[in-house]
Structure formats: structure tokens, C-alpha cells
Amino acid sequence: MVNEENSEMQSSYNEKDKIVLELMDSTDSYLLLMNSLSSSLREGWLELASARHSMGASRISSALFDLKSHSAATTLQLNHQDAGPKSEESHFSLCKWASSESPKSCSEEAKFEEDKLLQKKSNSPKVLNQDGSSNSVLEEASEVPEATESPRTVEDQARKERLKSLSVFGVLVCPKLRAAQSSFETALETLVEVANKRADLLNAYDQVREKTESATN
């Protein structure tokens, strides 16, 4: 009887230690991401200041911004994932550089649609020709346009949108301005990672609090 109680206590302690270690690990990762975010933003602002100094204040000014209403080139998506019987976790994902002609498209969606199309092709029935060769039904439907773009096309689209966003500052822009754009894009990606890690941190904290309250009662 005593051995069973000791075994249960030891198992409870191990579970508490695991949760506390997850909380500490999430806290450490969160602080590292915040430091990386601060570094990316600092680098971006310095490069932007350098570009403004090289090109002149009149070339890089808020007066040149297009204030007309237009679709966002980058959006944030929120997904909810099950984290247990009583809770769920929020997961953020970034959809970058959607085409101005097709605002709903982004690299992640294009990759998902491409994988789905390839799977549909592999599972589609085959049609036997008179010469013995076989073609899939999807290949026979040549009038149906392709649903997605290739990864190469998506990358070219992102590059095109990056250049388009800088075109407001002129045809020939300073390399420092392109570097600043890259730094701020990196900072945006890091900010999404910070949001996801913060959600993990809060979830781990709630678990530690529940274990502490159950132990004191």
C-alpha cells in the first residue's frame, strides 16, 4: 500500500516537473524570439535611414504613399487547434505577398492546392487508349485550367510584389531600401512566431497553475 502511494506521488511529481520544464522552455524561446525581433527591427530602421540619406528625404517620404483603398498584400490567419478536452490553442500563420490581381492567393495556399491537385491526379482513374497507352481522366480534361501555380511561379509572384511595393519610391531604388524591406519582412515573420510562442507559454502557465491549485486543495 505504501509502495503504491509512493509510486503515485512520484508519478505526480514527474508530471509537474515536465509541465514546469515546458513552461521554462517556452519562456526561454519567447525571450530569444523577442530579442531576434528587436534586432530585425533595429537593422531595418538603420537601413531605412541609410537609404533615406542616400536617396534624399524627398525620395523616401510619407507623401509618396498611395493612400487609396486596396487589398492587403500580407494577411494573418488564425487557426484553432485542440490542446486537450477542455482547451484549444491558437495558431497564427502568415500569408505573404498575395498578388494584387488575385488577393486570396498566397504561397501557403498555393502549395496546399498544388499538393491536393497532385494527389487527385494520382488517384484519378486511367483511360486506356487504342495504342495501349493510358491517360488519367484529369489529363483528358484539357479544357479545365490548372488550379494552382508552381512553387517557382509563386516565388516569382512574391518577387514581383516586392518590387511593386518599392516602385512608389522610383524605378531605381537604393539597395539599402531593399535590405530594409527584407529586414522588416523578417521582423513580421518573427512577430508571428512570437505570437505562437506566447500562446504556448500561456497554455503551459495555465497547466502549471491548475496543478498547483489541485495540489493545495
JSON list of C-alpha atoms in Angstrom, two decimals:
[
{"chain": "A", "resi": 1, "resn": "MET", "atom": "CA", "xyz": [0.00, 0.00, 0.00]},
{"chain": "A", "resi": 2, "resn": "VAL", "atom": "CA", "xyz": [2.80, 2.36, 0.92]},
{"chain": "A", "resi": 3, "resn": "ASN", "atom": "CA", "xyz": [4.67, 1.49, -2.26]},
{"chain": "A", "resi": 4, "resn": "GLU", "atom": "CA", "xyz": [1.59, 2.30, -4.36]},
{"chain": "A", "resi": 5, "resn": "GLU", "atom": "CA", "xyz": [1.21, 5.69, -2.69]},
{"chain": "A", "resi": 6, "resn": "ASN", "atom": "CA", "xyz": [4.89, 6.46, -3.20]},
{"chain": "A", "resi": 7, "resn": "SER", "atom": "CA", "xyz": [4.61, 5.45, -6.85]},
{"chain": "A", "resi": 8, "resn": "GLU", "atom": "CA", "xyz": [1.60, 7.75, -7.36]},
{"chain": "A", "resi": 9, "resn": "MET", "atom": "CA", "xyz": [3.39, 10.65, -5.66]},
{"chain": "A", "resi": 10, "resn": "GLN", "atom": "CA", "xyz": [6.49, 10.09, -7.76]},
{"chain": "A", "resi": 11, "resn": "SER", "atom": "CA", "xyz": [4.39, 10.00, -10.94]},
{"chain": "A", "resi": 12, "resn": "SER", "atom": "CA", "xyz": [2.65, 13.22, -9.90]},
{"chain": "A", "resi": 13, "resn": "TYR", "atom": "CA", "xyz": [5.99, 14.91, -9.22]},
{"chain": "A", "resi": 14, "resn": "ASN", "atom": "CA", "xyz": [7.35, 13.80, -12.60]},
{"chain": "A", "resi": 15, "resn": "GLU", "atom": "CA", "xyz": [4.29, 15.20, -14.37]},
{"chain": "A", "resi": 16, "resn": "LYS", "atom": "CA", "xyz": [4.64, 18.51, -12.52]},
{"chain": "A", "resi": 17, "resn": "ASP", "atom": "CA", "xyz": [8.34, 18.69, -13.37]},
{"chain": "A", "resi": 18, "resn": "LYS", "atom": "CA", "xyz": [7.57, 18.06, -17.02]},
{"chain": "A", "resi": 19, "resn": "ILE", "atom": "CA", "xyz": [5.00, 20.86, -17.12]},
{"chain": "A", "resi": 20, "resn": "VAL", "atom": "CA", "xyz": [7.35, 23.27, -15.34]},
{"chain": "A", "resi": 21, "resn": "LEU", "atom": "CA", "xyz": [10.15, 22.41, -17.77]},
{"chain": "A", "resi": 22, "resn": "GLU", "atom": "CA", "xyz": [7.81, 23.07, -20.71]},
{"chain": "A", "resi": 23, "resn": "LEU", "atom": "CA", "xyz": [6.94, 26.45, -19.19]},
{"chain": "A", "resi": 24, "resn": "MET", "atom": "CA", "xyz": [10.62, 27.33, -18.74]},
{"chain": "A", "resi": 25, "resn": "ASP", "atom": "CA", "xyz": [11.46, 26.18, -22.27]},
{"chain": "A", "resi": 26, "resn": "SER", "atom": "CA", "xyz": [8.60, 28.25, -23.73]},
{"chain": "A", "resi": 27, "resn": "THR", "atom": "CA", "xyz": [9.75, 31.27, -21.72]},
{"chain": "A", "resi": 28, "resn": "ASP", "atom": "CA", "xyz": [13.32, 30.92, -22.98]},
{"chain": "A", "resi": 29, "resn": "SER", "atom": "CA", "xyz": [12.18, 30.56, -26.60]},
{"chain": "A", "resi": 30, "resn": "TYR", "atom": "CA", "xyz": [9.87, 33.55, -26.20]},
{"chain": "A", "resi": 31, "resn": "LEU", "atom": "CA", "xyz": [12.70, 35.75, -24.90]},
{"chain": "A", "resi": 32, "resn": "LEU", "atom": "CA", "xyz": [15.01, 34.65, -27.73]},
{"chain": "A", "resi": 33, "resn": "LEU", "atom": "CA", "xyz": [12.34, 35.48, -30.31]},
{"chain": "A", "resi": 34, "resn": "MET", "atom": "CA", "xyz": [11.76, 38.90, -28.75]},
{"chain": "A", "resi": 35, "resn": "ASN", "atom": "CA", "xyz": [15.49, 39.59, -28.94]},
{"chain": "A", "resi": 36, "resn": "SER", "atom": "CA", "xyz": [15.53, 38.49, -32.59]},
{"chain": "A", "resi": 37, "resn": "LEU", "atom": "CA", "xyz": [12.53, 40.71, -33.32]},
{"chain": "A", "resi": 38, "resn": "SER", "atom": "CA", "xyz": [14.22, 43.71, -31.73]},
{"chain": "A", "resi": 39, "resn": "SER", "atom": "CA", "xyz": [17.38, 43.04, -33.73]},
{"chain": "A", "resi": 40, "resn": "SER", "atom": "CA", "xyz": [15.50, 42.77, -37.05]},
{"chain": "A", "resi": 41, "resn": "LEU", "atom": "CA", "xyz": [13.57, 45.98, -36.40]},
{"chain": "A", "resi": 42, "resn": "ARG", "atom": "CA", "xyz": [16.71, 47.84, -35.38]},
{"chain": "A", "resi": 43, "resn": "GLU", "atom": "CA", "xyz": [18.51, 46.68, -38.50]},
{"chain": "A", "resi": 44, "resn": "GLY", "atom": "CA", "xyz": [15.53, 47.62, -40.68]},
{"chain": "A", "resi": 45, "resn": "TRP", "atom": "CA", "xyz": [15.29, 51.14, -39.27]},
{"chain": "A", "resi": 46, "resn": "LEU", "atom": "CA", "xyz": [19.05, 51.70, -39.69]},
{"chain": "A", "resi": 47, "resn": "GLU", "atom": "CA", "xyz": [18.93, 50.51, -43.31]},
{"chain": "A", "resi": 48, "resn": "LEU", "atom": "CA", "xyz": [15.90, 52.70, -43.97]},
{"chain": "A", "resi": 49, "resn": "ALA", "atom": "CA", "xyz": [17.71, 55.71, -42.52]},
{"chain": "A", "resi": 50, "resn": "SER", "atom": "CA", "xyz": [20.75, 54.94, -44.66]},
{"chain": "A", "resi": 51, "resn": "ALA", "atom": "CA", "xyz": [18.56, 54.67, -47.78]},
{"chain": "A", "resi": 52, "resn": "ARG", "atom": "CA", "xyz": [16.87, 57.96, -46.93]},
{"chain": "A", "resi": 53, "resn": "HIS", "atom": "CA", "xyz": [20.27, 59.59, -46.57]},
{"chain": "A", "resi": 54, "resn": "SER", "atom": "CA", "xyz": [21.46, 58.20, -49.94]},
{"chain": "A", "resi": 55, "resn": "MET", "atom": "CA", "xyz": [18.31, 58.87, -51.98]},
{"chain": "A", "resi": 56, "resn": "GLY", "atom": "CA", "xyz": [17.23, 62.06, -50.25]},
{"chain": "A", "resi": 57, "resn": "ALA", "atom": "CA", "xyz": [14.33, 62.91, -47.98]},
{"chain": "A", "resi": 58, "resn": "SER", "atom": "CA", "xyz": [12.10, 63.77, -50.94]},
{"chain": "A", "resi": 59, "resn": "ARG", "atom": "CA", "xyz": [12.51, 60.27, -52.43]},
{"chain": "A", "resi": 60, "resn": "ILE", "atom": "CA", "xyz": [11.56, 58.44, -49.22]},
{"chain": "A", "resi": 61, "resn": "SER", "atom": "CA", "xyz": [8.65, 60.30, -47.68]},
{"chain": "A", "resi": 62, "resn": "SER", "atom": "CA", "xyz": [5.17, 59.51, -46.44]},
{"chain": "A", "resi": 63, "resn": "ALA", "atom": "CA", "xyz": [3.89, 61.98, -49.04]},
{"chain": "A", "resi": 64, "resn": "LEU", "atom": "CA", "xyz": [4.64, 59.36, -51.71]},
{"chain": "A", "resi": 65, "resn": "PHE", "atom": "CA", "xyz": [2.43, 56.68, -50.11]},
{"chain": "A", "resi": 66, "resn": "ASP", "atom": "CA", "xyz": [-0.61, 55.50, -52.00]},
{"chain": "A", "resi": 67, "resn": "LEU", "atom": "CA", "xyz": [-3.47, 56.17, -49.58]},
{"chain": "A", "resi": 68, "resn": "LYS", "atom": "CA", "xyz": [-6.13, 54.62, -51.80]},
{"chain": "A", "resi": 69, "resn": "SER", "atom": "CA", "xyz": [-8.04, 51.61, -50.53]},
{"chain": "A", "resi": 70, "resn": "HIS", "atom": "CA", "xyz": [-6.53, 48.34, -51.78]},
{"chain": "A", "resi": 71, "resn": "SER", "atom": "CA", "xyz": [-6.31, 44.71, -50.73]},
{"chain": "A", "resi": 72, "resn": "ALA", "atom": "CA", "xyz": [-3.59, 43.73, -48.27]},
{"chain": "A", "resi": 73, "resn": "ALA", "atom": "CA", "xyz": [-0.56, 42.01, -49.77]},
{"chain": "A", "resi": 74, "resn": "THR", "atom": "CA", "xyz": [0.09, 40.18, -46.49]},
{"chain": "A", "resi": 75, "resn": "THR", "atom": "CA", "xyz": [-2.54, 38.82, -44.13]},
{"chain": "A", "resi": 76, "resn": "LEU", "atom": "CA", "xyz": [-2.60, 36.95, -40.83]},
{"chain": "A", "resi": 77, "resn": "GLN", "atom": "CA", "xyz": [-4.62, 33.78, -40.44]},
{"chain": "A", "resi": 78, "resn": "LEU", "atom": "CA", "xyz": [-5.82, 32.42, -37.10]},
{"chain": "A", "resi": 79, "resn": "ASN", "atom": "CA", "xyz": [-6.39, 28.69, -36.63]},
{"chain": "A", "resi": 80, "resn": "HIS", "atom": "CA", "xyz": [-7.61, 26.92, -33.52]},
{"chain": "A", "resi": 81, "resn": "GLN", "atom": "CA", "xyz": [-6.05, 23.59, -32.56]},
{"chain": "A", "resi": 82, "resn": "ASP", "atom": "CA", "xyz": [-7.24, 21.17, -29.90]},
{"chain": "A", "resi": 83, "resn": "ALA", "atom": "CA", "xyz": [-4.97, 21.20, -26.84]},
{"chain": "A", "resi": 84, "resn": "GLY", "atom": "CA", "xyz": [-6.97, 18.83, -24.71]},
{"chain": "A", "resi": 85, "resn": "PRO", "atom": "CA", "xyz": [-10.53, 18.01, -23.69]},
{"chain": "A", "resi": 86, "resn": "LYS", "atom": "CA", "xyz": [-11.11, 21.44, -22.12]},
{"chain": "A", "resi": 87, "resn": "SER", "atom": "CA", "xyz": [-8.94, 23.82, -24.10]},
{"chain": "A", "resi": 88, "resn": "GLU", "atom": "CA", "xyz": [-7.68, 24.76, -27.51]},
{"chain": "A", "resi": 89, "resn": "GLU", "atom": "CA", "xyz": [-4.58, 26.54, -28.79]},
{"chain": "A", "resi": 90, "resn": "SER", "atom": "CA", "xyz": [-4.49, 29.44, -31.21]},
{"chain": "A", "resi": 91, "resn": "HIS", "atom": "CA", "xyz": [-2.02, 29.19, -34.07]},
{"chain": "A", "resi": 92, "resn": "PHE", "atom": "CA", "xyz": [-1.16, 32.13, -36.31]},
{"chain": "A", "resi": 93, "resn": "SER", "atom": "CA", "xyz": [0.11, 31.77, -39.86]},
{"chain": "A", "resi": 94, "resn": "LEU", "atom": "CA", "xyz": [1.31, 34.42, -42.27]},
{"chain": "A", "resi": 95, "resn": "CYS", "atom": "CA", "xyz": [0.10, 34.68, -45.85]},
{"chain": "A", "resi": 96, "resn": "LYS", "atom": "CA", "xyz": [2.66, 36.90, -47.59]},
{"chain": "A", "resi": 97, "resn": "TRP", "atom": "CA", "xyz": [2.72, 38.80, -50.83]},
{"chain": "A", "resi": 98, "resn": "ALA", "atom": "CA", "xyz": [-0.66, 37.91, -52.27]},
{"chain": "A", "resi": 99, "resn": "SER", "atom": "CA", "xyz": [-0.98, 39.05, -55.85]},
{"chain": "A", "resi": 100, "resn": "SER", "atom": "CA", "xyz": [-2.85, 42.31, -56.36]},
{"chain": "A", "resi": 101, "resn": "GLU", "atom": "CA", "xyz": [-4.70, 40.61, -59.24]},
{"chain": "A", "resi": 102, "resn": "SER", "atom": "CA", "xyz": [-5.56, 37.64, -57.00]},
{"chain": "A", "resi": 103, "resn": "PRO", "atom": "CA", "xyz": [-5.74, 38.87, -53.39]},
{"chain": "A", "resi": 104, "resn": "LYS", "atom": "CA", "xyz": [-6.81, 35.50, -51.99]},
{"chain": "A", "resi": 105, "resn": "SER", "atom": "CA", "xyz": [-3.71, 33.68, -53.20]},
{"chain": "A", "resi": 106, "resn": "CYS", "atom": "CA", "xyz": [-0.61, 33.19, -51.09]},
{"chain": "A", "resi": 107, "resn": "SER", "atom": "CA", "xyz": [2.36, 30.85, -51.04]},
{"chain": "A", "resi": 108, "resn": "GLU", "atom": "CA", "xyz": [0.97, 28.51, -48.36]},
{"chain": "A", "resi": 109, "resn": "GLU", "atom": "CA", "xyz": [-2.40, 28.21, -50.11]},
{"chain": "A", "resi": 110, "resn": "ALA", "atom": "CA", "xyz": [-0.74, 27.65, -53.46]},
{"chain": "A", "resi": 111, "resn": "LYS", "atom": "CA", "xyz": [1.39, 24.86, -52.02]},
{"chain": "A", "resi": 112, "resn": "PHE", "atom": "CA", "xyz": [-1.65, 23.25, -50.40]},
{"chain": "A", "resi": 113, "resn": "GLU", "atom": "CA", "xyz": [-3.68, 23.42, -53.61]},
{"chain": "A", "resi": 114, "resn": "GLU", "atom": "CA", "xyz": [-0.77, 22.04, -55.62]},
{"chain": "A", "resi": 115, "resn": "ASP", "atom": "CA", "xyz": [-0.37, 19.05, -53.28]},
{"chain": "A", "resi": 116, "resn": "LYS", "atom": "CA", "xyz": [-4.12, 18.44, -53.45]},
{"chain": "A", "resi": 117, "resn": "LEU", "atom": "CA", "xyz": [-4.07, 18.58, -57.24]},
{"chain": "A", "resi": 118, "resn": "LEU", "atom": "CA", "xyz": [-1.17, 16.14, -57.46]},
{"chain": "A", "resi": 119, "resn": "GLN", "atom": "CA", "xyz": [-2.94, 13.75, -55.09]},
{"chain": "A", "resi": 120, "resn": "LYS", "atom": "CA", "xyz": [-6.12, 14.00, -57.16]},
{"chain": "A", "resi": 121, "resn": "LYS", "atom": "CA", "xyz": [-4.16, 13.21, -60.32]},
{"chain": "A", "resi": 122, "resn": "SER", "atom": "CA", "xyz": [-2.53, 10.16, -58.74]},
{"chain": "A", "resi": 123, "resn": "ASN", "atom": "CA", "xyz": [-5.90, 8.85, -57.55]},
{"chain": "A", "resi": 124, "resn": "SER", "atom": "CA", "xyz": [-7.80, 9.59, -60.76]},
{"chain": "A", "resi": 125, "resn": "PRO", "atom": "CA", "xyz": [-8.90, 6.62, -62.94]},
{"chain": "A", "resi": 126, "resn": "LYS", "atom": "CA", "xyz": [-6.90, 5.75, -66.05]},
{"chain": "A", "resi": 127, "resn": "VAL", "atom": "CA", "xyz": [-8.26, 5.69, -69.59]},
{"chain": "A", "resi": 128, "resn": "LEU", "atom": "CA", "xyz": [-6.81, 3.07, -71.91]},
{"chain": "A", "resi": 129, "resn": "ASN", "atom": "CA", "xyz": [-6.08, 4.30, -75.42]},
{"chain": "A", "resi": 130, "resn": "GLN", "atom": "CA", "xyz": [-6.18, 2.17, -78.58]},
{"chain": "A", "resi": 131, "resn": "ASP", "atom": "CA", "xyz": [-2.38, 2.08, -78.76]},
{"chain": "A", "resi": 132, "resn": "GLY", "atom": "CA", "xyz": [-2.14, 0.62, -75.28]},
{"chain": "A", "resi": 133, "resn": "SER", "atom": "CA", "xyz": [-1.06, 3.81, -73.51]},
{"chain": "A", "resi": 134, "resn": "SER", "atom": "CA", "xyz": [-3.08, 5.20, -70.61]},
{"chain": "A", "resi": 135, "resn": "ASN", "atom": "CA", "xyz": [-4.00, 8.71, -69.58]},
{"chain": "A", "resi": 136, "resn": "SER", "atom": "CA", "xyz": [-5.74, 9.94, -66.45]},
{"chain": "A", "resi": 137, "resn": "VAL", "atom": "CA", "xyz": [-9.18, 11.45, -66.62]},
{"chain": "A", "resi": 138, "resn": "LEU", "atom": "CA", "xyz": [-7.77, 14.79, -65.41]},
{"chain": "A", "resi": 139, "resn": "GLU", "atom": "CA", "xyz": [-5.29, 14.81, -68.28]},
{"chain": "A", "resi": 140, "resn": "GLU", "atom": "CA", "xyz": [-8.13, 14.17, -70.71]},
{"chain": "A", "resi": 141, "resn": "ALA", "atom": "CA", "xyz": [-9.99, 17.23, -69.39]},
{"chain": "A", "resi": 142, "resn": "SER", "atom": "CA", "xyz": [-7.66, 19.65, -71.11]},
{"chain": "A", "resi": 143, "resn": "GLU", "atom": "CA", "xyz": [-10.26, 22.38, -71.13]},
{"chain": "A", "resi": 144, "resn": "VAL", "atom": "CA", "xyz": [-10.07, 22.68, -67.31]},
{"chain": "A", "resi": 145, "resn": "PRO", "atom": "CA", "xyz": [-7.35, 25.22, -66.34]},
{"chain": "A", "resi": 146, "resn": "GLU", "atom": "CA", "xyz": [-4.77, 24.41, -63.70]},
{"chain": "A", "resi": 147, "resn": "ALA", "atom": "CA", "xyz": [-5.92, 25.25, -60.20]},
{"chain": "A", "resi": 148, "resn": "THR", "atom": "CA", "xyz": [-2.63, 26.46, -58.84]},
{"chain": "A", "resi": 149, "resn": "GLU", "atom": "CA", "xyz": [0.74, 27.86, -59.70]},
{"chain": "A", "resi": 150, "resn": "SER", "atom": "CA", "xyz": [4.05, 26.08, -59.37]},
{"chain": "A", "resi": 151, "resn": "PRO", "atom": "CA", "xyz": [6.33, 26.98, -56.42]},
{"chain": "A", "resi": 152, "resn": "ARG", "atom": "CA", "xyz": [8.62, 28.75, -58.88]},
{"chain": "A", "resi": 153, "resn": "THR", "atom": "CA", "xyz": [5.73, 30.87, -60.12]},
{"chain": "A", "resi": 154, "resn": "VAL", "atom": "CA", "xyz": [4.72, 31.68, -56.54]},
{"chain": "A", "resi": 155, "resn": "GLU", "atom": "CA", "xyz": [8.26, 32.84, -55.76]},
{"chain": "A", "resi": 156, "resn": "ASP", "atom": "CA", "xyz": [8.31, 34.96, -58.90]},
{"chain": "A", "resi": 157, "resn": "GLN", "atom": "CA", "xyz": [4.98, 36.43, -57.86]},
{"chain": "A", "resi": 158, "resn": "ALA", "atom": "CA", "xyz": [6.36, 37.31, -54.42]},
{"chain": "A", "resi": 159, "resn": "ARG", "atom": "CA", "xyz": [9.40, 38.94, -56.01]},
{"chain": "A", "resi": 160, "resn": "LYS", "atom": "CA", "xyz": [7.12, 40.89, -58.33]},
{"chain": "A", "resi": 161, "resn": "GLU", "atom": "CA", "xyz": [5.02, 42.13, -55.41]},
{"chain": "A", "resi": 162, "resn": "ARG", "atom": "CA", "xyz": [8.14, 43.17, -53.50]},
{"chain": "A", "resi": 163, "resn": "LEU", "atom": "CA", "xyz": [9.33, 45.22, -56.46]},
{"chain": "A", "resi": 164, "resn": "LYS", "atom": "CA", "xyz": [5.86, 46.67, -56.90]},
{"chain": "A", "resi": 165, "resn": "SER", "atom": "CA", "xyz": [5.74, 47.83, -53.29]},
{"chain": "A", "resi": 166, "resn": "LEU", "atom": "CA", "xyz": [9.07, 49.65, -53.78]},
{"chain": "A", "resi": 167, "resn": "SER", "atom": "CA", "xyz": [8.09, 51.20, -57.11]},
{"chain": "A", "resi": 168, "resn": "VAL", "atom": "CA", "xyz": [6.40, 54.08, -55.27]},
{"chain": "A", "resi": 169, "resn": "PHE", "atom": "CA", "xyz": [9.92, 55.32, -54.41]},
{"chain": "A", "resi": 170, "resn": "GLY", "atom": "CA", "xyz": [11.04, 55.33, -58.04]},
{"chain": "A", "resi": 171, "resn": "VAL", "atom": "CA", "xyz": [12.35, 52.92, -60.66]},
{"chain": "A", "resi": 172, "resn": "LEU", "atom": "CA", "xyz": [15.92, 52.81, -59.33]},
{"chain": "A", "resi": 173, "resn": "VAL", "atom": "CA", "xyz": [15.93, 52.40, -55.57]},
{"chain": "A", "resi": 174, "resn": "CYS", "atom": "CA", "xyz": [18.84, 52.20, -53.19]},
{"chain": "A", "resi": 175, "resn": "PRO", "atom": "CA", "xyz": [19.98, 48.65, -52.26]},
{"chain": "A", "resi": 176, "resn": "LYS", "atom": "CA", "xyz": [19.65, 49.71, -48.64]},
{"chain": "A", "resi": 177, "resn": "LEU", "atom": "CA", "xyz": [15.94, 50.20, -49.22]},
{"chain": "A", "resi": 178, "resn": "ARG", "atom": "CA", "xyz": [15.62, 46.63, -50.47]},
{"chain": "A", "resi": 179, "resn": "ALA", "atom": "CA", "xyz": [17.60, 45.45, -47.44]},
{"chain": "A", "resi": 180, "resn": "ALA", "atom": "CA", "xyz": [15.27, 47.40, -45.16]},
{"chain": "A", "resi": 181, "resn": "GLN", "atom": "CA", "xyz": [12.28, 45.73, -46.81]},
{"chain": "A", "resi": 182, "resn": "SER", "atom": "CA", "xyz": [13.84, 42.32, -46.21]},
{"chain": "A", "resi": 183, "resn": "SER", "atom": "CA", "xyz": [14.58, 43.16, -42.56]},
{"chain": "A", "resi": 184, "resn": "PHE", "atom": "CA", "xyz": [11.02, 44.31, -41.89]},
{"chain": "A", "resi": 185, "resn": "GLU", "atom": "CA", "xyz": [9.68, 41.21, -43.64]},
{"chain": "A", "resi": 186, "resn": "THR", "atom": "CA", "xyz": [11.85, 39.07, -41.37]},
{"chain": "A", "resi": 187, "resn": "ALA", "atom": "CA", "xyz": [10.60, 41.03, -38.36]},
{"chain": "A", "resi": 188, "resn": "LEU", "atom": "CA", "xyz": [7.00, 40.36, -39.42]},
{"chain": "A", "resi": 189, "resn": "GLU", "atom": "CA", "xyz": [7.69, 36.63, -39.66]},
{"chain": "A", "resi": 190, "resn": "THR", "atom": "CA", "xyz": [9.36, 36.70, -36.24]},
{"chain": "A", "resi": 191, "resn": "LEU", "atom": "CA", "xyz": [6.40, 38.57, -34.79]},
{"chain": "A", "resi": 192, "resn": "VAL", "atom": "CA", "xyz": [4.09, 35.74, -35.86]},
{"chain": "A", "resi": 193, "resn": "GLU", "atom": "CA", "xyz": [6.46, 33.24, -34.22]},
{"chain": "A", "resi": 194, "resn": "VAL", "atom": "CA", "xyz": [6.35, 35.36, -31.07]},
{"chain": "A", "resi": 195, "resn": "ALA", "atom": "CA", "xyz": [2.54, 35.24, -31.08]},
{"chain": "A", "resi": 196, "resn": "ASN", "atom": "CA", "xyz": [2.56, 31.44, -31.45]},
{"chain": "A", "resi": 197, "resn": "LYS", "atom": "CA", "xyz": [5.19, 31.01, -28.74]},
{"chain": "A", "resi": 198, "resn": "ARG", "atom": "CA", "xyz": [3.25, 33.32, -26.44]},
{"chain": "A", "resi": 199, "resn": "ALA", "atom": "CA", "xyz": [0.18, 31.12, -26.92]},
{"chain": "A", "resi": 200, "resn": "ASP", "atom": "CA", "xyz": [2.30, 28.07, -25.95]},
{"chain": "A", "resi": 201, "resn": "LEU", "atom": "CA", "xyz": [3.65, 29.98, -22.96]},
{"chain": "A", "resi": 202, "resn": "LEU", "atom": "CA", "xyz": [0.19, 30.90, -21.69]},
{"chain": "A", "resi": 203, "resn": "ASN", "atom": "CA", "xyz": [-1.03, 27.34, -22.18]},
{"chain": "A", "resi": 204, "resn": "ALA", "atom": "CA", "xyz": [1.92, 25.96, -20.17]},
{"chain": "A", "resi": 205, "resn": "TYR", "atom": "CA", "xyz": [1.33, 28.56, -17.45]},
{"chain": "A", "resi": 206, "resn": "ASP", "atom": "CA", "xyz": [-2.33, 27.54, -17.17]},
{"chain": "A", "resi": 207, "resn": "GLN", "atom": "CA", "xyz": [-1.29, 23.91, -16.76]},
{"chain": "A", "resi": 208, "resn": "VAL", "atom": "CA", "xyz": [1.18, 24.78, -14.01]},
{"chain": "A", "resi": 209, "resn": "ARG", "atom": "CA", "xyz": [-1.46, 26.87, -12.20]},
{"chain": "A", "resi": 210, "resn": "GLU", "atom": "CA", "xyz": [-4.00, 24.05, -12.41]},
{"chain": "A", "resi": 211, "resn": "LYS", "atom": "CA", "xyz": [-1.51, 21.55, -10.99]},
{"chain": "A", "resi": 212, "resn": "THR", "atom": "CA", "xyz": [-0.58, 23.95, -8.19]},
{"chain": "A", "resi": 213, "resn": "GLU", "atom": "CA", "xyz": [-4.20, 24.62, -7.25]},
{"chain": "A", "resi": 214, "resn": "SER", "atom": "CA", "xyz": [-5.08, 20.92, -7.31]},
{"chain": "A", "resi": 215, "resn": "ALA", "atom": "CA", "xyz": [-2.11, 20.16, -5.04]},
{"chain": "A", "resi": 216, "resn": "THR", "atom": "CA", "xyz": [-3.09, 22.79, -2.46]},
{"chain": "A", "resi": 217, "resn": "ASN", "atom": "CA", "xyz": [-6.74, 21.66, -2.30]}
]
